[in-house]
PDB file of C-alpha atoms in Angstrom:
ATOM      1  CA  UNK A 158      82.746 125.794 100.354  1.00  0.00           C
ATOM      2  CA  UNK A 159      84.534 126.004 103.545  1.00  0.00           C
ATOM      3  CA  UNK A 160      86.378 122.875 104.352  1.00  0.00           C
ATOM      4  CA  UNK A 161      85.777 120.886 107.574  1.00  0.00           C
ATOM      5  CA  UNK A 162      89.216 120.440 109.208  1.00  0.00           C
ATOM      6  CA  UNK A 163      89.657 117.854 112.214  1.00  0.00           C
ATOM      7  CA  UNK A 164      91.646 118.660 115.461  1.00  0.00           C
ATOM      8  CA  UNK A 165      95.206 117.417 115.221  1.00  0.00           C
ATOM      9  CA  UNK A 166      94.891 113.086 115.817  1.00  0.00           C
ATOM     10  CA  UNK A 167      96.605 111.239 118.712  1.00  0.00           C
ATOM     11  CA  UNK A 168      98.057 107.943 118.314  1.00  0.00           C
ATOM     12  CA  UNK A 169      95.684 105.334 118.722  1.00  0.00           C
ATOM     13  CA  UNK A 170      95.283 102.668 120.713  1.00  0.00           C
ATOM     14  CA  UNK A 171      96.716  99.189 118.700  1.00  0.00           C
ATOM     15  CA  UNK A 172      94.225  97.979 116.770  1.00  0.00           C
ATOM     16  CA  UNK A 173      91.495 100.926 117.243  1.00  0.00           C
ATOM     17  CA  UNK A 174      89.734 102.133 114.241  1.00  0.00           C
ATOM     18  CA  UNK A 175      91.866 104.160 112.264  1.00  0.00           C
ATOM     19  CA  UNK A 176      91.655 107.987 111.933  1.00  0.00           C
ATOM     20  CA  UNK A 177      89.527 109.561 109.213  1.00  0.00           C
ATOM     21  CA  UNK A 178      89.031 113.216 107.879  1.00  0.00           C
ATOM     22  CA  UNK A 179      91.397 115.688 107.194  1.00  0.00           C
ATOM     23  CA  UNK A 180      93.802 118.142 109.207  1.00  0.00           C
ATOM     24  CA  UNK A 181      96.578 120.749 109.116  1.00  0.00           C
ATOM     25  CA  UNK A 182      99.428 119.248 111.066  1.00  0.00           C
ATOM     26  CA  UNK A 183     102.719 121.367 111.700  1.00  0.00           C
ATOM     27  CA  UNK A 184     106.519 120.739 110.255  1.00  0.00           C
ATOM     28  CA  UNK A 185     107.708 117.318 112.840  1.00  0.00           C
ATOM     29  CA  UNK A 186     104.197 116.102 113.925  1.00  0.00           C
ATOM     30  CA  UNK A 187     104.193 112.376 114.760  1.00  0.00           C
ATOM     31  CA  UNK A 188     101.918 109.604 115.734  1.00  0.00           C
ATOM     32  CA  UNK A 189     103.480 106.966 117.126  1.00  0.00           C
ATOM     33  CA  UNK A 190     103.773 103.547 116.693  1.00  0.00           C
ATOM     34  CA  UNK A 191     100.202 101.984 116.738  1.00  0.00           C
ATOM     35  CA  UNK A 192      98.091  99.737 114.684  1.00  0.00           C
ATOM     36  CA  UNK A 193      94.407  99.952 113.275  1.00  0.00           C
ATOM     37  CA  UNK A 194      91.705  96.709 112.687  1.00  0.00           C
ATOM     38  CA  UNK A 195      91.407  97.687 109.307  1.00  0.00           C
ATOM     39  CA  UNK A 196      93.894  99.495 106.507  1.00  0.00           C
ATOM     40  CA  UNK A 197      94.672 102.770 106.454  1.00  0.00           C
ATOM     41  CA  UNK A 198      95.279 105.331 103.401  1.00  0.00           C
ATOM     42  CA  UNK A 199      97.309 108.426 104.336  1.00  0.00           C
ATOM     43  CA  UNK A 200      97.678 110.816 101.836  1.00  0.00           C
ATOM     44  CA  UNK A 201      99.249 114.547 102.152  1.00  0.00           C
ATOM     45  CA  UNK A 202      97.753 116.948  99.873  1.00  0.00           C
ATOM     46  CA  UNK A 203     100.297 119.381 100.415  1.00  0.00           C
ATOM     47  CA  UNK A 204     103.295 118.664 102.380  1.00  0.00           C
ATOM     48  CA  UNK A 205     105.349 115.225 103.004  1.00  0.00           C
ATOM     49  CA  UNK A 206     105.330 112.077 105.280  1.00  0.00           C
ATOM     50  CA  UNK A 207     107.423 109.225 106.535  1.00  0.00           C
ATOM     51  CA  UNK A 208     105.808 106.014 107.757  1.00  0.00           C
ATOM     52  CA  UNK A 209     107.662 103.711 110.005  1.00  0.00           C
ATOM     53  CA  UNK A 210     107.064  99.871 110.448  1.00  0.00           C
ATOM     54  CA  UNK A 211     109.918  97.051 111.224  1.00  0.00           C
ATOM     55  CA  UNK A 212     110.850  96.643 107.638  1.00  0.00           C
ATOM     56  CA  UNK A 213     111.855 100.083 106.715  1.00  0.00           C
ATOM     57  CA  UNK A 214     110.640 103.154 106.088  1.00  0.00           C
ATOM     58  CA  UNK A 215     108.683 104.705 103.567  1.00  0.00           C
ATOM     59  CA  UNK A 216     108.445 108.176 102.190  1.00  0.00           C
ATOM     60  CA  UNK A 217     105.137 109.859 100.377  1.00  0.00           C
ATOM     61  CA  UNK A 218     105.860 113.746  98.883  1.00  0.00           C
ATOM     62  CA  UNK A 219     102.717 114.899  97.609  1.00  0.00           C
ATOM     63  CA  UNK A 220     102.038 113.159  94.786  1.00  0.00           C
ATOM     64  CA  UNK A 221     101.777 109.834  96.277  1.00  0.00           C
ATOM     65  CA  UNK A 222      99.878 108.010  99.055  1.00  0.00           C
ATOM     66  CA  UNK A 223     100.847 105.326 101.654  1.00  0.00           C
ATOM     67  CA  UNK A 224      98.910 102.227 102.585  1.00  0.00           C
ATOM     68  CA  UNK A 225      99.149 100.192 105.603  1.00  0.00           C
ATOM     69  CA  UNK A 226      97.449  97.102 105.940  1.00  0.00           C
ATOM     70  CA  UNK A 227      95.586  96.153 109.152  1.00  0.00           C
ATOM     71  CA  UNK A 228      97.120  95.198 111.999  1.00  0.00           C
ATOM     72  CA  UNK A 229     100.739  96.301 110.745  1.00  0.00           C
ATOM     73  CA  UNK A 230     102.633  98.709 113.493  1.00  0.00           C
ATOM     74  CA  UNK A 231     103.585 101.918 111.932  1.00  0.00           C
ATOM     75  CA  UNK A 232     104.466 105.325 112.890  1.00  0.00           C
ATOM     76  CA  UNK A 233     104.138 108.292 110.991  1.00  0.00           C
ATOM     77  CA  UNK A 234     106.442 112.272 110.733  1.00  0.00           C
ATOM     78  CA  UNK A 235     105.074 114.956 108.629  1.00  0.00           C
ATOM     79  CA  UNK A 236     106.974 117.066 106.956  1.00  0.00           C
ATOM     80  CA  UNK A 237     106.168 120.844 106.360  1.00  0.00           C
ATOM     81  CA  UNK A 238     103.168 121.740 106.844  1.00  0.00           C
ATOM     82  CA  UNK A 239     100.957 119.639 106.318  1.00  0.00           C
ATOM     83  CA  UNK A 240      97.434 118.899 104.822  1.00  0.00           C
ATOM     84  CA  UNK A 241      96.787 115.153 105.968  1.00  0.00           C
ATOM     85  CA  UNK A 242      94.101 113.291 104.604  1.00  0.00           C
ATOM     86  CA  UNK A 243      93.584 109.874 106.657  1.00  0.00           C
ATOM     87  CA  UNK A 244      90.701 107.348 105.033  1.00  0.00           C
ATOM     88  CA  UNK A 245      90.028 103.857 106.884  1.00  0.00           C
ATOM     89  CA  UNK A 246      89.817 101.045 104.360  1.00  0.00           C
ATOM     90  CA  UNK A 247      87.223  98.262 105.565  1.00  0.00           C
ATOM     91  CA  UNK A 248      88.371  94.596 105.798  1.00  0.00           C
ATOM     92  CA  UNK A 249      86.668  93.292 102.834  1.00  0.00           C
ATOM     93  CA  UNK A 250      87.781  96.018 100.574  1.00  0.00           C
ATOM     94  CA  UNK A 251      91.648  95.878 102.219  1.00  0.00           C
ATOM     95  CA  UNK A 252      92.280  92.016  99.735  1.00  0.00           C
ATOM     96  CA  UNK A 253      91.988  94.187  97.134  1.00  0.00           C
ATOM     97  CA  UNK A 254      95.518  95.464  98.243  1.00  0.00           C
ATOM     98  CA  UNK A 255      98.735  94.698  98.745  1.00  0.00           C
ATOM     99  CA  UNK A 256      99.647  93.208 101.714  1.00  0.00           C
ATOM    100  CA  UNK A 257     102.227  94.707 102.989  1.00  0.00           C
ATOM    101  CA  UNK A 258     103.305  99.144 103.267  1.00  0.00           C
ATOM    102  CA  UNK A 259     103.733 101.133 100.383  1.00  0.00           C
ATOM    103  CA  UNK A 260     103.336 104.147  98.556  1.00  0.00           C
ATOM    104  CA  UNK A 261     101.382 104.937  95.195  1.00  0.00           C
ATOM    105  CA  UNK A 262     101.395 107.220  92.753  1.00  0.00           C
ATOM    106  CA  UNK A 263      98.121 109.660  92.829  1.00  0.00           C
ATOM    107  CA  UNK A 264      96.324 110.079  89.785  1.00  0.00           C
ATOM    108  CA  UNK A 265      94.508 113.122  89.370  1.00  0.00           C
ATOM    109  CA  UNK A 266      91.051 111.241  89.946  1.00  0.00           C
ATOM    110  CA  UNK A 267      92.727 109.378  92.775  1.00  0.00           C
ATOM    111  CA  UNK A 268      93.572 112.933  94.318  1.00  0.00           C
ATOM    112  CA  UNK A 269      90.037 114.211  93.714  1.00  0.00           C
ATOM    113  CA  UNK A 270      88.130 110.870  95.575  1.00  0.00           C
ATOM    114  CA  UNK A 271      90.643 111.723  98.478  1.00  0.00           C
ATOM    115  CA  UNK A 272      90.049 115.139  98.543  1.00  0.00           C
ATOM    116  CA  UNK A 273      86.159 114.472  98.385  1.00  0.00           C
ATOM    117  CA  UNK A 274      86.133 111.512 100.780  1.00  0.00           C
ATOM    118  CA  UNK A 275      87.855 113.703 103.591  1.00  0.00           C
ATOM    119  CA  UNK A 276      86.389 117.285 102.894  1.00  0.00           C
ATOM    120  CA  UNK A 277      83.111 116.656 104.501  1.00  0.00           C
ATOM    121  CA  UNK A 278      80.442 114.199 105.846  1.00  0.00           C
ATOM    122  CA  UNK A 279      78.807 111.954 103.858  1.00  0.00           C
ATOM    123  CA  UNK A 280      75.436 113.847 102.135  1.00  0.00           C
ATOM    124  CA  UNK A 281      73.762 110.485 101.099  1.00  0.00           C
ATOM    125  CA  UNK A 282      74.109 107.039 102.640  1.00  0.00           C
ATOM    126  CA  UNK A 283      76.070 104.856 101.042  1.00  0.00           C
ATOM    127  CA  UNK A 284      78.285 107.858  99.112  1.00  0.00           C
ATOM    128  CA  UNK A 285      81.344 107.428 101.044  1.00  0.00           C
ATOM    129  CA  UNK A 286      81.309 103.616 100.398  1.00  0.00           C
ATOM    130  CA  UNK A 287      81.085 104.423  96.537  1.00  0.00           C
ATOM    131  CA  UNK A 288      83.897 106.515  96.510  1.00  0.00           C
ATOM    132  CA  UNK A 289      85.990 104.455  98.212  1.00  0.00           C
ATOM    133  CA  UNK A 290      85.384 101.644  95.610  1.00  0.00           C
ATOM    134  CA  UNK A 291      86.583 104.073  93.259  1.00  0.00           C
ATOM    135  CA  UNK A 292      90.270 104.722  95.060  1.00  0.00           C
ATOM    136  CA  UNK A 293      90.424 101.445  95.879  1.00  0.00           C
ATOM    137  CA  UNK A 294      90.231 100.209  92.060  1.00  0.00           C
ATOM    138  CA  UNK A 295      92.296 103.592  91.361  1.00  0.00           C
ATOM    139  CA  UNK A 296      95.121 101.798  93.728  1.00  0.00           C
ATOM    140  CA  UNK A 297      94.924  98.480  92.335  1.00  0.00           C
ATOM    141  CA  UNK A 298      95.998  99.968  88.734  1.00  0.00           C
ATOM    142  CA  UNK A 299      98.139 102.489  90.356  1.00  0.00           C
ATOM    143  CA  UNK A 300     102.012 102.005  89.840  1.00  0.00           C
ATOM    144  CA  UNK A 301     104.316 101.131  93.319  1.00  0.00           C
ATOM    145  CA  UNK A 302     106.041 104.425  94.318  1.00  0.00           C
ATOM    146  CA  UNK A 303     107.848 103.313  97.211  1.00  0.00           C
ATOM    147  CA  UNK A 304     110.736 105.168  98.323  1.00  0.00           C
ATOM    148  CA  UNK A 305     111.910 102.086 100.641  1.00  0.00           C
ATOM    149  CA  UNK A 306     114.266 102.455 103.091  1.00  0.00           C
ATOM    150  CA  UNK A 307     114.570  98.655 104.034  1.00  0.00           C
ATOM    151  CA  UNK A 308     116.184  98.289 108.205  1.00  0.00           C
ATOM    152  CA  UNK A 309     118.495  95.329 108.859  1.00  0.00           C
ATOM    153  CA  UNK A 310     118.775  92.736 110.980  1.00  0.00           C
ATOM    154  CA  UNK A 311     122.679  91.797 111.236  1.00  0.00           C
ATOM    155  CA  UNK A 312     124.077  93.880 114.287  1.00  0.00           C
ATOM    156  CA  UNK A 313     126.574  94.992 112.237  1.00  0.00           C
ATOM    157  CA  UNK A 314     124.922  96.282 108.968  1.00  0.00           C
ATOM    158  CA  UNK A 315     122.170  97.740 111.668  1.00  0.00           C
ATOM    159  CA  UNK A 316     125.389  99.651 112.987  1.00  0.00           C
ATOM    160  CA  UNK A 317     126.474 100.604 109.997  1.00  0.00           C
ATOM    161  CA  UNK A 318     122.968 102.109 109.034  1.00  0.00           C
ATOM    162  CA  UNK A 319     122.493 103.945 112.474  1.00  0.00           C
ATOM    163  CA  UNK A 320     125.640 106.061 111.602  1.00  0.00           C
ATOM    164  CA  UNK A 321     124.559 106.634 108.072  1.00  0.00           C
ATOM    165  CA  UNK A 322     121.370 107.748 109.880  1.00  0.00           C
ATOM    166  CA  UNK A 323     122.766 110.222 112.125  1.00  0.00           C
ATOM    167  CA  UNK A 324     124.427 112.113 109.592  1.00  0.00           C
ATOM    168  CA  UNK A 325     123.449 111.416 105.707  1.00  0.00           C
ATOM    169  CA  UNK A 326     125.568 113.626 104.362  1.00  0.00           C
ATOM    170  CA  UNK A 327     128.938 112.114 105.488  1.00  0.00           C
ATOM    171  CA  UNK A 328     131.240 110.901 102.765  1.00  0.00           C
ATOM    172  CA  UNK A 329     132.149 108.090 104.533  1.00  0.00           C
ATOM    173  CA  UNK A 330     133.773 105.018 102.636  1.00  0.00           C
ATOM    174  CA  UNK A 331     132.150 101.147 103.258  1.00  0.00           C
ATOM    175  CA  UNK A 332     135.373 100.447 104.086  1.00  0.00           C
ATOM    176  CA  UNK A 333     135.832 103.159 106.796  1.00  0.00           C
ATOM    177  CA  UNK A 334     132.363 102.030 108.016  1.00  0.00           C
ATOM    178  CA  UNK A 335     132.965  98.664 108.003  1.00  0.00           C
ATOM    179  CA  UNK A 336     136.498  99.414 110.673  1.00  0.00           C
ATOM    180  CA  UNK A 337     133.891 101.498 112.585  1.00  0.00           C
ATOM    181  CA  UNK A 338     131.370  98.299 113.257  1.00  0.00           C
ATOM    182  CA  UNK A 339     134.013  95.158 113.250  1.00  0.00           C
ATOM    183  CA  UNK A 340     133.452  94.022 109.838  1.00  0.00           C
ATOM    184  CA  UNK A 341     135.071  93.543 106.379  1.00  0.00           C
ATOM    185  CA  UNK A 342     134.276  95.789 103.300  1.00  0.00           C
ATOM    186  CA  UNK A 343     133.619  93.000 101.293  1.00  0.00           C
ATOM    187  CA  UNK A 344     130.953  91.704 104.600  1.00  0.00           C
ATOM    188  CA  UNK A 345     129.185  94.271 104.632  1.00  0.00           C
ATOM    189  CA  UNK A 346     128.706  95.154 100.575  1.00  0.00           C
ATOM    190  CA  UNK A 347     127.088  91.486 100.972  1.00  0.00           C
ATOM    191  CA  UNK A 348     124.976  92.336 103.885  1.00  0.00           C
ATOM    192  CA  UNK A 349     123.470  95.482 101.920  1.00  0.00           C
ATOM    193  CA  UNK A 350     123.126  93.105  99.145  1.00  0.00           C
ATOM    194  CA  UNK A 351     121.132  90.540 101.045  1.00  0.00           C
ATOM    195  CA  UNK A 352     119.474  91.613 103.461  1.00  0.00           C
ATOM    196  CA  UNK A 353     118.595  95.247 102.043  1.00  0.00           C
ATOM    197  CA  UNK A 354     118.532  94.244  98.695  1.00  0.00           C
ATOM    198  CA  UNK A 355     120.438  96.574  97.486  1.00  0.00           C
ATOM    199  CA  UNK A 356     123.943  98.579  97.202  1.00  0.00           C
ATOM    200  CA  UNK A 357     125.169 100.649  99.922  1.00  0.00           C
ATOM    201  CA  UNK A 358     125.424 103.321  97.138  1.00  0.00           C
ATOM    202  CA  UNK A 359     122.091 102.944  96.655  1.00  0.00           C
ATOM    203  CA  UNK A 360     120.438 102.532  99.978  1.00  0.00           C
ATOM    204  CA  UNK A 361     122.569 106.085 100.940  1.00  0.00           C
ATOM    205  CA  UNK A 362     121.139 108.225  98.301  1.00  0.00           C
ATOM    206  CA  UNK A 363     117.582 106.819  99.576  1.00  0.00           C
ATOM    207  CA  UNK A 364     118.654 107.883 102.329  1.00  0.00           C
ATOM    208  CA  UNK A 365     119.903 111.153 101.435  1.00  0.00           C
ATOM    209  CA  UNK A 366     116.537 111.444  99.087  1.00  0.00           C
ATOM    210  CA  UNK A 367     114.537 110.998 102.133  1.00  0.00           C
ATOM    211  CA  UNK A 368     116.099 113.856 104.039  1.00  0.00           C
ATOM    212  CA  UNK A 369     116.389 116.236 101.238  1.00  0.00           C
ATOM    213  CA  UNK A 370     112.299 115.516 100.673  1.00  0.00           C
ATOM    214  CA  UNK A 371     111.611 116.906 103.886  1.00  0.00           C
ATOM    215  CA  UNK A 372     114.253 119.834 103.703  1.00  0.00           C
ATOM    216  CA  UNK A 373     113.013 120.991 100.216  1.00  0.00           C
ATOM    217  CA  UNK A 374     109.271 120.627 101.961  1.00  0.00           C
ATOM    218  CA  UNK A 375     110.198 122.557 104.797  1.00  0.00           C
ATOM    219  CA  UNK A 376     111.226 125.358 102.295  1.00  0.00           C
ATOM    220  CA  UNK A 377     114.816 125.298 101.836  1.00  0.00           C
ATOM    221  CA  UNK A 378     116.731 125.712  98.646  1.00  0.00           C
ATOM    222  CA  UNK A 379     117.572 123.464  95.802  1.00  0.00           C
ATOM    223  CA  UNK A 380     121.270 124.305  96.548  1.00  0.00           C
ATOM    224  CA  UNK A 381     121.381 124.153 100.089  1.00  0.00           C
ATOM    225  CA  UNK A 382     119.600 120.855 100.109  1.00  0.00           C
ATOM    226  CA  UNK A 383     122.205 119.111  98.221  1.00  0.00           C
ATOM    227  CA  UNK A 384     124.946 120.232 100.435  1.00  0.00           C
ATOM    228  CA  UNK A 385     122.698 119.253 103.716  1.00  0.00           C
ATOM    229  CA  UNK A 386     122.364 115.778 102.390  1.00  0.00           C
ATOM    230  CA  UNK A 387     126.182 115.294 101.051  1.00  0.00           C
ATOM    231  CA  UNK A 388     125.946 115.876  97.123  1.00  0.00           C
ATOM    232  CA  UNK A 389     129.107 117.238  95.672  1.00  0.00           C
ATOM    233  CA  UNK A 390     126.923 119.804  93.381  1.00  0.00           C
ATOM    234  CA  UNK A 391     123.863 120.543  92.923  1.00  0.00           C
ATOM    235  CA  UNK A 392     123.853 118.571  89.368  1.00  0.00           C
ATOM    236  CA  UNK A 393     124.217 115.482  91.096  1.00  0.00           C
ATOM    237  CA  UNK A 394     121.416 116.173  92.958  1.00  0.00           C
ATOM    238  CA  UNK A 395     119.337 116.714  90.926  1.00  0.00           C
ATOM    239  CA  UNK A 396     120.243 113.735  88.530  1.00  0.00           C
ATOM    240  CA  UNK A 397     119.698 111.211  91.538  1.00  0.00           C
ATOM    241  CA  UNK A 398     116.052 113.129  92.888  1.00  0.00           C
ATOM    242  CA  UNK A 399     115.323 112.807  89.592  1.00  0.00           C
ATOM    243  CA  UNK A 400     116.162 109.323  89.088  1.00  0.00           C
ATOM    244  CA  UNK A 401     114.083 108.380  92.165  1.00  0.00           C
ATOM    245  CA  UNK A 402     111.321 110.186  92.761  1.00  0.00           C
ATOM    246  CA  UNK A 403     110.153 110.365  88.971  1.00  0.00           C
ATOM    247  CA  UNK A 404     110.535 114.511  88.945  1.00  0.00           C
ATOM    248  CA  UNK A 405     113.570 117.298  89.336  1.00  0.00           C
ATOM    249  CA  UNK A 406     113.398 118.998  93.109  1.00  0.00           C
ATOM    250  CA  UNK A 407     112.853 122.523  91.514  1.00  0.00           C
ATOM    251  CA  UNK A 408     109.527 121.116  89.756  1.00  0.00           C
ATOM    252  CA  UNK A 409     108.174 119.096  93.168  1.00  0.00           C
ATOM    253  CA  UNK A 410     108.767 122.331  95.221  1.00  0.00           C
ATOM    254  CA  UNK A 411     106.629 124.069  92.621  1.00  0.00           C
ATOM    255  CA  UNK A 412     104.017 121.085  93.030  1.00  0.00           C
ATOM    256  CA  UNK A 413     104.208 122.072  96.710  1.00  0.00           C
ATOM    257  CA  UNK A 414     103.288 125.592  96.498  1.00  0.00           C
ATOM    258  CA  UNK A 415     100.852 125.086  93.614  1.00  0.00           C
ATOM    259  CA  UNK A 416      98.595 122.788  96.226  1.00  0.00           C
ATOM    260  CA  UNK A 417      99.006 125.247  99.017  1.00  0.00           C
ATOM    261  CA  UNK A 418      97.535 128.313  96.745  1.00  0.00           C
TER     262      UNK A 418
END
């Protein structure tokens, strides 16, 4: 069966009804910030994505699938090429949810609902509607996936972040950092612990997980990833994708190319 594919979407307009359907998009597309009336489901069958919003950023790799509520700004990058599938979720099915962004793992009948729901139009009335029941009560049992990147609001952790940003793989000290921004090593250890909820050792290798997610996407090597995103060896690398995303990067490239055969 030949698969419908939609033109490449445009931002909408805040609030507007969110996208629906499926299409190829290339390595760096991005729809910026907007919001939709009712939730959206973005899921990328092959390929990666980042979404946006004021409290952080969140990742999804291919085996998981991001939710934003209504009426929550977010942007979205795709990494690799990718196959997007975007599903509106109606109000009265959106309580169901969470309310805030996050990512969930895709079971194989979640991936199969999304598949169908986007594929092609709706053969018998009232079809679509069932099938979105079923990935809705899919999500509610589904485990949080959420590879988090939290933002801060202090003006000096935000500096702090902003050069970890620029350049992940830097092997920068928090003390060095903290000179570089006007605060104490001790300040700012708090700061990540308060207002990012976490270590700075932590939030970095997020960090440095998110970039090497789109690198290995995009095709690059194991190897060459981990010295792009500042790992000492590959072995370390491996042990902290591992550790975060819930599989080794050798195995989720091979996830990658088994969903674009």
């Amino acid at each position: 069966m030949t698969v419908q594919r939609l033109a490449a979407p445009t931002p909408s307009a805040p609030d507007a009804r969110p996208l629906q359907g499926a299409a190829w998009l290339p390595h760096g597309y991005r729809l910026d910030p907007h919001s939709h009336a009712e939730g959206q489901l973005v899921y990328a069958a092959s390929g990666a994505l980042a979404t946006a919003t004021e409290r952080g950023t969140w990742v999804a790799p291919a085996n998981r699938v991001t939710w934003t509520p209504p009426h929550f700004e977010h942007s979205h990058r795709f990494y690799g090429r990718t196959d997007a599938r975007l599903v509106h979720v109606p109000l009265e099915l959106c309580a169901q949810l969470v309310d805030h962004p996050s990512v969930f793992a895709v079971s194989p009948l979640l991936r199969e609902a999304l598949l169908a729901l986007t594929d092609s139009p709706e053969r018998r009335p009232g079809a679509h509607r069932r099938l979105l029941t079923v990935v809705v009560d899919e999500l509610v049992d589904a485990a949080e996936h959420s590879l988090h990147l939290p933002e801060a609001n202090d003006d000096r952790l935000r500096a702090a972040t902003a050069l970890l940003h620029e350049d992940p793989a830097q092997l920068t000290t928090l003390a060095e950092l903290g000179r570089r921004v006007g605060a104490g090593e001790r300040t700012l250890s708090r700061l990540f612990h308060t207002e990012l909820g976490m270590s700075f050792h932590r939030w970095r290798t997020i960090l440095r997980i998110h970039h090497a997610l789109a690198f290995l996407t995009d095709g690059m090597s194991v190897t060459e990833t981990s010295v792009a995103c500042g790992w000492s060896n590959p072995s370390s690398f491996i042990d902290a994708f591992t550790e975060v995303v819930g599989q080794t990067p050798g195995r989720y490239q091979a996830g990658l190319r088994h969903h674009l055969s």
